[in-house]
Structures are given as structure tokens and as C-alpha cells.
XYZ file of C-alpha atoms in Angstrom:
335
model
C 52.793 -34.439 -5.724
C 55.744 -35.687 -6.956
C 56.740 -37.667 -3.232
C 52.922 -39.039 -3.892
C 54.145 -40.357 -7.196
C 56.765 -41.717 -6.210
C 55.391 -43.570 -3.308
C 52.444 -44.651 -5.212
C 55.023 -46.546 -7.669
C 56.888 -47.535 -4.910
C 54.001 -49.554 -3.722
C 52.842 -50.843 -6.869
C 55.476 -53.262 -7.958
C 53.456 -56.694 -8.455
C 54.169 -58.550 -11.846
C 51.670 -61.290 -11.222
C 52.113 -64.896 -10.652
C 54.925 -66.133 -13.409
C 53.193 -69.205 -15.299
C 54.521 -72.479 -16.205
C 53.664 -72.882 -19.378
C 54.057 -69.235 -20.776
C 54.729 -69.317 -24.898
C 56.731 -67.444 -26.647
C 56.584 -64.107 -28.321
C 58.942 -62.231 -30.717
C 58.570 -59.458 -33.436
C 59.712 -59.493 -36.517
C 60.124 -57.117 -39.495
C 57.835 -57.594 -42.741
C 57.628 -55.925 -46.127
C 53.951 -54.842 -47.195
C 53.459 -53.706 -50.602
C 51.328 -51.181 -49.295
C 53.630 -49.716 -46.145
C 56.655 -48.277 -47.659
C 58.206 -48.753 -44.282
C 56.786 -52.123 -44.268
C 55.156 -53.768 -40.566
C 56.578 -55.182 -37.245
C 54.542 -58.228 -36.677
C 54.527 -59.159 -32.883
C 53.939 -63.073 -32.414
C 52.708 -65.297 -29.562
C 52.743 -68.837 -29.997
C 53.453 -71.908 -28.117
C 56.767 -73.154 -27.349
C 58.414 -75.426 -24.999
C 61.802 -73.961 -24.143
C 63.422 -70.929 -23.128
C 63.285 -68.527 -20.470
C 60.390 -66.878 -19.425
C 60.562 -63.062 -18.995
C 58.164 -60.241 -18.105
C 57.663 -58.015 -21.371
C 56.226 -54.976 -21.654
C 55.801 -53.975 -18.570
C 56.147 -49.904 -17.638
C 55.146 -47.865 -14.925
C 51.495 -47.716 -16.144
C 50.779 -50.323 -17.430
C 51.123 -54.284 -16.210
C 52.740 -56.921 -18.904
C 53.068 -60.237 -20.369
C 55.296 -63.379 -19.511
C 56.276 -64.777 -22.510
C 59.728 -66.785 -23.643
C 61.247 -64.413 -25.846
C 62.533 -65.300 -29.638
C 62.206 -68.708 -28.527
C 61.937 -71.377 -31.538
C 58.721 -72.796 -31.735
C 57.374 -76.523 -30.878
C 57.049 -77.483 -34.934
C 53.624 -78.524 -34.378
C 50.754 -77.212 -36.302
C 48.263 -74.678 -34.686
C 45.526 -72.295 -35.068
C 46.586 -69.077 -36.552
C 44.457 -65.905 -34.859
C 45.174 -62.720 -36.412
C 45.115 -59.475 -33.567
C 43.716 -56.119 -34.345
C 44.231 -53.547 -31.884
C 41.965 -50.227 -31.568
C 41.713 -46.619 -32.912
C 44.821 -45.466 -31.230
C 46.233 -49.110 -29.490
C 48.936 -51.426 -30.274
C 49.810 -55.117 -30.458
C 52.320 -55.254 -27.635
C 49.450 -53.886 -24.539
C 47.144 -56.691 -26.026
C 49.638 -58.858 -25.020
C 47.345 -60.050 -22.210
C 44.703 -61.726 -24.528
C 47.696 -62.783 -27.335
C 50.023 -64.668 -24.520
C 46.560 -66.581 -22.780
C 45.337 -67.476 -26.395
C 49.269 -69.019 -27.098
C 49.334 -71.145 -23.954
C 45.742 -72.916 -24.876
C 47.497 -73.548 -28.348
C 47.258 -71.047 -30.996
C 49.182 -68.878 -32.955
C 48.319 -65.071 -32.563
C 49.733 -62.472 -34.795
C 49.298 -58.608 -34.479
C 51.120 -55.395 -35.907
C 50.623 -52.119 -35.074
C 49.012 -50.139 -37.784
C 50.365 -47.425 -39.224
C 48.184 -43.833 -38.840
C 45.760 -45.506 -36.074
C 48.416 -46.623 -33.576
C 49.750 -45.132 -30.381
C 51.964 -42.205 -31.140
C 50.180 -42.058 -34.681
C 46.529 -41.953 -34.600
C 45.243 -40.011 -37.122
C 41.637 -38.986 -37.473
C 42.424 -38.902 -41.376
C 43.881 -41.662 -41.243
C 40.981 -44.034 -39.180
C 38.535 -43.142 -42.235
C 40.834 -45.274 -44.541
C 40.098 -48.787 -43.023
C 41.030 -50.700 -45.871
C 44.864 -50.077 -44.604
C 43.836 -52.229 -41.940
C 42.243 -54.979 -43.678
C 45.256 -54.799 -46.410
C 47.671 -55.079 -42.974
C 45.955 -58.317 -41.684
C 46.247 -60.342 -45.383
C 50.022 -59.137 -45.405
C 50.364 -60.808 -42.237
C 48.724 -64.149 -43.213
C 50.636 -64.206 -46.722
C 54.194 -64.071 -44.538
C 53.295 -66.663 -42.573
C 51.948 -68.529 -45.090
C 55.281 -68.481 -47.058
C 57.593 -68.307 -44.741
C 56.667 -68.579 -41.061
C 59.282 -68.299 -38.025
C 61.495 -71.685 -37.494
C 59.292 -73.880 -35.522
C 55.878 -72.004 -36.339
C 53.661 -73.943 -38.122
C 50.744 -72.558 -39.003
C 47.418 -74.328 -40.179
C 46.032 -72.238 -42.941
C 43.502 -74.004 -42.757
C 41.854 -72.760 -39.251
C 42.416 -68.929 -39.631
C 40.473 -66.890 -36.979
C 40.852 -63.299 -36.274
C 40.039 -61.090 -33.524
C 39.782 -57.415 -32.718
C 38.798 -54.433 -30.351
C 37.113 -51.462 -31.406
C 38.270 -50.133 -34.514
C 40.235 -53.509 -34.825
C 36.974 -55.179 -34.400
C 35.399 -53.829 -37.443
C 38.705 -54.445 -38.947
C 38.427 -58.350 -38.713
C 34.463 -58.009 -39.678
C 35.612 -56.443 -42.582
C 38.834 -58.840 -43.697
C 35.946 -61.804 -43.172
C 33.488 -60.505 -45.170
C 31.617 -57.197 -44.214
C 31.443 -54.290 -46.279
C 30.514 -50.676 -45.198
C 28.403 -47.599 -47.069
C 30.003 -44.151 -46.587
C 26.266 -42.529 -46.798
C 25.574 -45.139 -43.948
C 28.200 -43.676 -41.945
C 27.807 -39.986 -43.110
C 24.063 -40.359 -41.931
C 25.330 -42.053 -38.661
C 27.264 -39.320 -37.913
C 24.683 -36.641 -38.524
C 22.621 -38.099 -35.895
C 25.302 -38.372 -33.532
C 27.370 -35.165 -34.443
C 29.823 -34.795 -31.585
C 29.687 -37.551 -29.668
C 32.147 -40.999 -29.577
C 33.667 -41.304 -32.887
C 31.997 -38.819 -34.826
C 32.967 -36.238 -32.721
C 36.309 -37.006 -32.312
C 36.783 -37.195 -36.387
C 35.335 -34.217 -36.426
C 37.522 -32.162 -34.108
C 40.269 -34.072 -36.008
C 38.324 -32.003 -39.339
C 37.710 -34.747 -41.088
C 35.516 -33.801 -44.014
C 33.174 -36.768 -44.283
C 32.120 -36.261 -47.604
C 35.645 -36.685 -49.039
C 36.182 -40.353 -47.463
C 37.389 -42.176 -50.655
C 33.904 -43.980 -51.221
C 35.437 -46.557 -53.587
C 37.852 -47.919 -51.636
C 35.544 -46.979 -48.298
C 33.153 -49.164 -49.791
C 35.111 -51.846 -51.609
C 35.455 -55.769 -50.948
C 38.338 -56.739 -48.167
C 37.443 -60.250 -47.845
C 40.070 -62.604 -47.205
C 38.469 -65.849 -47.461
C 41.186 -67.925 -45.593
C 39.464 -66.266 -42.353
C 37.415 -69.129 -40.982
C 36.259 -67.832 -37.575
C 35.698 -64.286 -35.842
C 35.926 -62.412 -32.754
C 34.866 -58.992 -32.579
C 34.698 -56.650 -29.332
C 33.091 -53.496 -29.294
C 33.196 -52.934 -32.808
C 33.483 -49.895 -34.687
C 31.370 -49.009 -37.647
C 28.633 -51.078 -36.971
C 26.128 -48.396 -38.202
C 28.201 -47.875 -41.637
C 27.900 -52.176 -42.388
C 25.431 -53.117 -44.726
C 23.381 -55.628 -43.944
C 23.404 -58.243 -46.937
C 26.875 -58.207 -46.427
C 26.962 -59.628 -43.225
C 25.025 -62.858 -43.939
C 28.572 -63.613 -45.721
C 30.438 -63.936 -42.187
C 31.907 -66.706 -41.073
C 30.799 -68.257 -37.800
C 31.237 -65.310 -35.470
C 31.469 -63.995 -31.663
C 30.565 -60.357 -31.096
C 30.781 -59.198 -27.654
C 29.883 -55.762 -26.381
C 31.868 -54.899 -22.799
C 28.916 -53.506 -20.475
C 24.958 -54.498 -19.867
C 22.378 -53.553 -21.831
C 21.517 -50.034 -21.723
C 25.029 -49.265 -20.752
C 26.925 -49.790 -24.252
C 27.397 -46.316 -26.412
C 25.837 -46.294 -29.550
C 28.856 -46.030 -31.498
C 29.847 -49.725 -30.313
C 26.444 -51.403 -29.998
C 26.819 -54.856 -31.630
C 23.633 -56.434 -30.728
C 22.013 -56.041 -34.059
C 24.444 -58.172 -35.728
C 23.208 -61.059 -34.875
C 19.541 -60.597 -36.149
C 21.021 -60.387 -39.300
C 23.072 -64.024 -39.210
C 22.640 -66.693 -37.746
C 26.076 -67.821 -37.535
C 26.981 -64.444 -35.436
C 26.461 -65.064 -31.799
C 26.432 -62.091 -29.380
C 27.775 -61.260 -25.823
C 27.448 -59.014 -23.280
C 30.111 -58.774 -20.355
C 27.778 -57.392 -17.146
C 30.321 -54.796 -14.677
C 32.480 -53.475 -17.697
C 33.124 -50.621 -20.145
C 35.051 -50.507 -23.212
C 38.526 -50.026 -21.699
C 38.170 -52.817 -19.806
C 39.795 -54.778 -22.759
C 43.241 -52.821 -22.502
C 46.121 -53.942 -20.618
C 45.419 -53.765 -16.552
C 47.306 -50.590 -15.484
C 49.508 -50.045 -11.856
C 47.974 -47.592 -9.439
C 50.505 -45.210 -10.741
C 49.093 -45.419 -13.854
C 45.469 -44.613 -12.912
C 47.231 -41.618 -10.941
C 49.040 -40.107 -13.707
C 46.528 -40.531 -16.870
C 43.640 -39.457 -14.432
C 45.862 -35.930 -14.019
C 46.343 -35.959 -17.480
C 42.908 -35.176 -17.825
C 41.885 -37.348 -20.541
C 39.347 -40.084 -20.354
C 40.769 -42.044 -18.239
C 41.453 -45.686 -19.796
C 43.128 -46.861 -16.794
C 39.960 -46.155 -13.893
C 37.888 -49.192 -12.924
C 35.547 -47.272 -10.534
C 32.215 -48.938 -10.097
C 33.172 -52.293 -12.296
C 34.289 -54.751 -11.777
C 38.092 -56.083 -11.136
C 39.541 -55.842 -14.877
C 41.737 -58.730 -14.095
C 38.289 -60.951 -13.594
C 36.962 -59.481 -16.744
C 39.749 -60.387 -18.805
C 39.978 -63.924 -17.018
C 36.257 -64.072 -18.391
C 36.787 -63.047 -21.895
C 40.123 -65.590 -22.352
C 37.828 -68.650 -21.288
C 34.808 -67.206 -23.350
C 37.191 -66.041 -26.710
C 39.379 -69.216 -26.316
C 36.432 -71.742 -26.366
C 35.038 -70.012 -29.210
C 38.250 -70.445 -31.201
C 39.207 -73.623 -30.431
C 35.641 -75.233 -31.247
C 35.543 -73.553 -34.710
C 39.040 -73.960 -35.853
């Protein structure tokens, strides 16, 4: 097995094509009133100069060119804040942050604390108004005091998340969510998608903190939002959502296809400024970083679900071609 390993990495060594006009990327550290150890904020954004490097690239999964720590151009841009899922992190959406750079916009992500890789925490994914309180940290830094050469227009704010980062950026623009919502939710659906994983986790659901559960996040300087396969859909109440901004939800799969837990479609009959997607020939992992053939090896022995295996969709490199054209020309017409 091992000598299969081997040659399977051996084989897999492609980086991808290295592109002219890569930006740049660096991460920087950040205080946050409500992290005592405060946030790394990764950063893509478009400069002219400096080298271009392949970053964060590993045996399993496939990076992103970028310059890094270069200064950026001084001209003002779109700023798109980048939530990553239940269990993610900024640096393997690097894919979607670097493509939305080069067309011209600022993208800024951080890994959150208690539903990040390494540190996902059922507890911890019931508190989502760490999240919310994450991405208005983020856009009061860079509001005050923004990289040298980073200008950013606070006055075309998008944001844009996957999964649990999805309902992260509904929530920052304006959604709100009822813990007897979700409590019923999860009654109907006991054990399955994310009720049954909070619930092997033991997450009482009756003691989610219904107050702060429940409570405002809106940060109105958030103009413009992207949401793919949300979380929490079934928790959001309605009324609130007629006070999103204009709004892209897109659910990866056909109709029919998409769980329950991340069925978005109903969004949209709710306001009219919310426009919904489907992407035919994928699932939900098709939005993670594109992973080597040793990396489809390896986490298929690892016997998990398998977030690297493609089988029967279609190539995940076309997919996410597909969503950077559709997600860019969203944000660039509304900001």
C-alpha cells in the first residue's frame, strides 16, 4: 500500500497553468474584542508586482498562485468578505478568493475559531453569532487601517460564504434565525446532515443560548450577497429575509439531488431581490479546494465521507470555473 502511495503522488505533481496576472495574498494578525487570541485574516487582492508563488499546496490538496505580501496597487476596490464552512478554512478557499482578486476585488477571510479545521466543535457551530461578530471585526480593520496599498471601498461591501459560512453572511446582511425553528427542524430530521452530527457531538438543543441564537447581526455596510449551500435555512425566519440585500443563493446539485439541510430554493419566494441557482453535475464538496489523486486515495481509506471523490460529476475544476464567472458577475454588477 504504501509503494501505491507513493507512486500515486509520484504521478500527481501538476500545479496548474501559473497566471499572468495572479494578485496578491498575505495574512495578517488582528485583535477582536471578542477572540482573546484575536484572528488571522488571510487577504487576496490585486496587485501589480512581485513574484508569483504557488501557496498552499500539500499532498492532498491543489493550491493558489498568488504574489505573496506584495503591496497593493493603491486603487480602490470592492471589498468581499469570505466565510468558510462548518469545519473549513480561509486558506483551501483560496481558489474562489485568488479568481475574485484578479477580476478586481478585495477578498478577506479568517478562519473561525471552534468551527475551523483542527477545531470544529459541535458546541461550538450552535453559537453563530461568533461568526457574524468575526466578519464585522474584519471590515472595522480594514476600515481603519487597511494593508499599505489596499484600498478598500466601504462603500461596495459584498460577502460570500459556503455552508455554515453561507448562513453566516445571510445572517451579517440581515437574516435572523428562531431556535424553536431549528429545534423543530431537527426533530424531523433527527440523525441525518447536521442534526445528526450535533447530536453525536451531544449537543443539547434546548440549551442553545436563544437570545443571542436569535438576536440581530446585521451589519449594514454589507451591500451584496453570495451564499452557497447554506446552512440553517430551516431555522431563518421569514420576515427577516425581505431585509436582504440584493442576493445570489446557489445550491451545488439539480433539483431533487440537494439534502434538505442545504436546500436554498425557498429563499427566493420570500424576496425578490434573492436570486437562486442551481449548479447541474455537483454536490456540496464540489466547492472545496480540487484535491491530487493522492488525496482522493488517502481520505477515501480514511473512511470518512469522502470530500475529495468526484465520481459521477462532473470535473470540479469546470464547476469551479462556472461558479467564478457566475459569483464574479454577480459582484461586480452590484458593487
Amino acid at each position: 500500500m504504501a509503494a501505491l502511495l507513493g507512486l500515486v503522488a509520484l504521478i500527481d505533481t501538476r500545479v496548474g497553468d501559473i497566471p499572468s496576472e495572479a494578485p496578491a495574498y498575505r495574512v495578517t494578525h488582528i485583535a477582536a474584542a471578542h477572540r482573546p487570541d484575536g484572528l488571522d485574516l488571510h487577504l487576496w487582492y490585486p496587485a501589480s508586482a512581485g513574484q508569483i508563488t504557488l501557496i498552499g499546496q500539500n499532498a492532498l490538496f491543489y493550491g493558489f498562485h498568488a504574489r505573496r505580501d506584495a503591496v497593493g496597487d493603491g486603487i480602490s476596490h470592492p471589498l468581499v468578505l469570505l466565510s468558510h464552512g462548518s469545519g473549513g478554512n480561509a486558506e483551501r478557499l483560496g481558489w474562489i478568493g485568488s479568481a475574485l482578486a484578479s477580476k478586481g476585488i478585495i477578498v478577506a477571510a479568517v478562519n473561525h475559531p471552534g468551527t475551523t479545521s483542527g477545531d470544529s466543535q459541535p458546541s461550538r457551530t450552535v453559537m453563530p453569532w461568533e461568526r457574524t461578530e468575526d466578519l464585522s471585526t474584519i471590515l472595522d480593520y480594514l476600515q481603519a487601517d487597511a494593508p499599505q496599498g489596499m484600498v478598500p471601498d466601504m462603500n461596495r461591501v459584498g460577502a460570500l460564504g459556503f455552508s455554515l459560512g453561507g448562513a453566516s453572511v445571510l445572517l451579517s446582511a440581515g437574516a435572523r434565525l428562531s431556535k424553536d425553528d431549528f429545534i423543530q427542524y431537527c426533530a424531523a430530521n433527527a440523525g441525518q446532515d447536521d442534526c445528526g452530527w450535533l447530536a453525536e457531538g451531544g449537543v443539547d438543543f434546548s440549551q442553545i443560548d436563544a437570545p443571542k441564537y436569535e438576536r440581530d447581526n446585521r451589519d449594514q455596510r454589507i451591500k451584496a450577497v453570495v451564499a452557497i449551500d447554506p446552512a440553517l435555512t430551516r431555522a431563518m425566519r421569514k420576515h427577516s429575509l425581505t431585509r436582504l440585500p440584493p442576493s445570489l443563493v446557489i445550491n451545488l446539485g439539480s433539483d431533487g439531488e440537494i439534502p434538505l439541510a442545504m436546500q436554498a430554493d425557498g429563499l427566493a419566494a420570500v424576496n425578490p431581490a434573492i436570486e437562486y441557482r442551481t449548479v447541474p453535475g455537483a454536490r456540496h464538496f464540489s466547492f472545496l479546494a480540487r484535491c491530487s489523486l493522492l488525496g482522493v486515495v488517502m481520505i477515501a481509506l480514511a473512511g470518512d465521507d469522502n470530500i475529495c471523490s468526484d465520481r459521477g460529476l462532473r470535473d470540479r475544476g469546470e464547476i469551479q470555473a462556472e461558479l467564478v464567472q457566475m459569483i464574479g458577475t454577480f459582484l461586480t454588477d452590484r458593487l
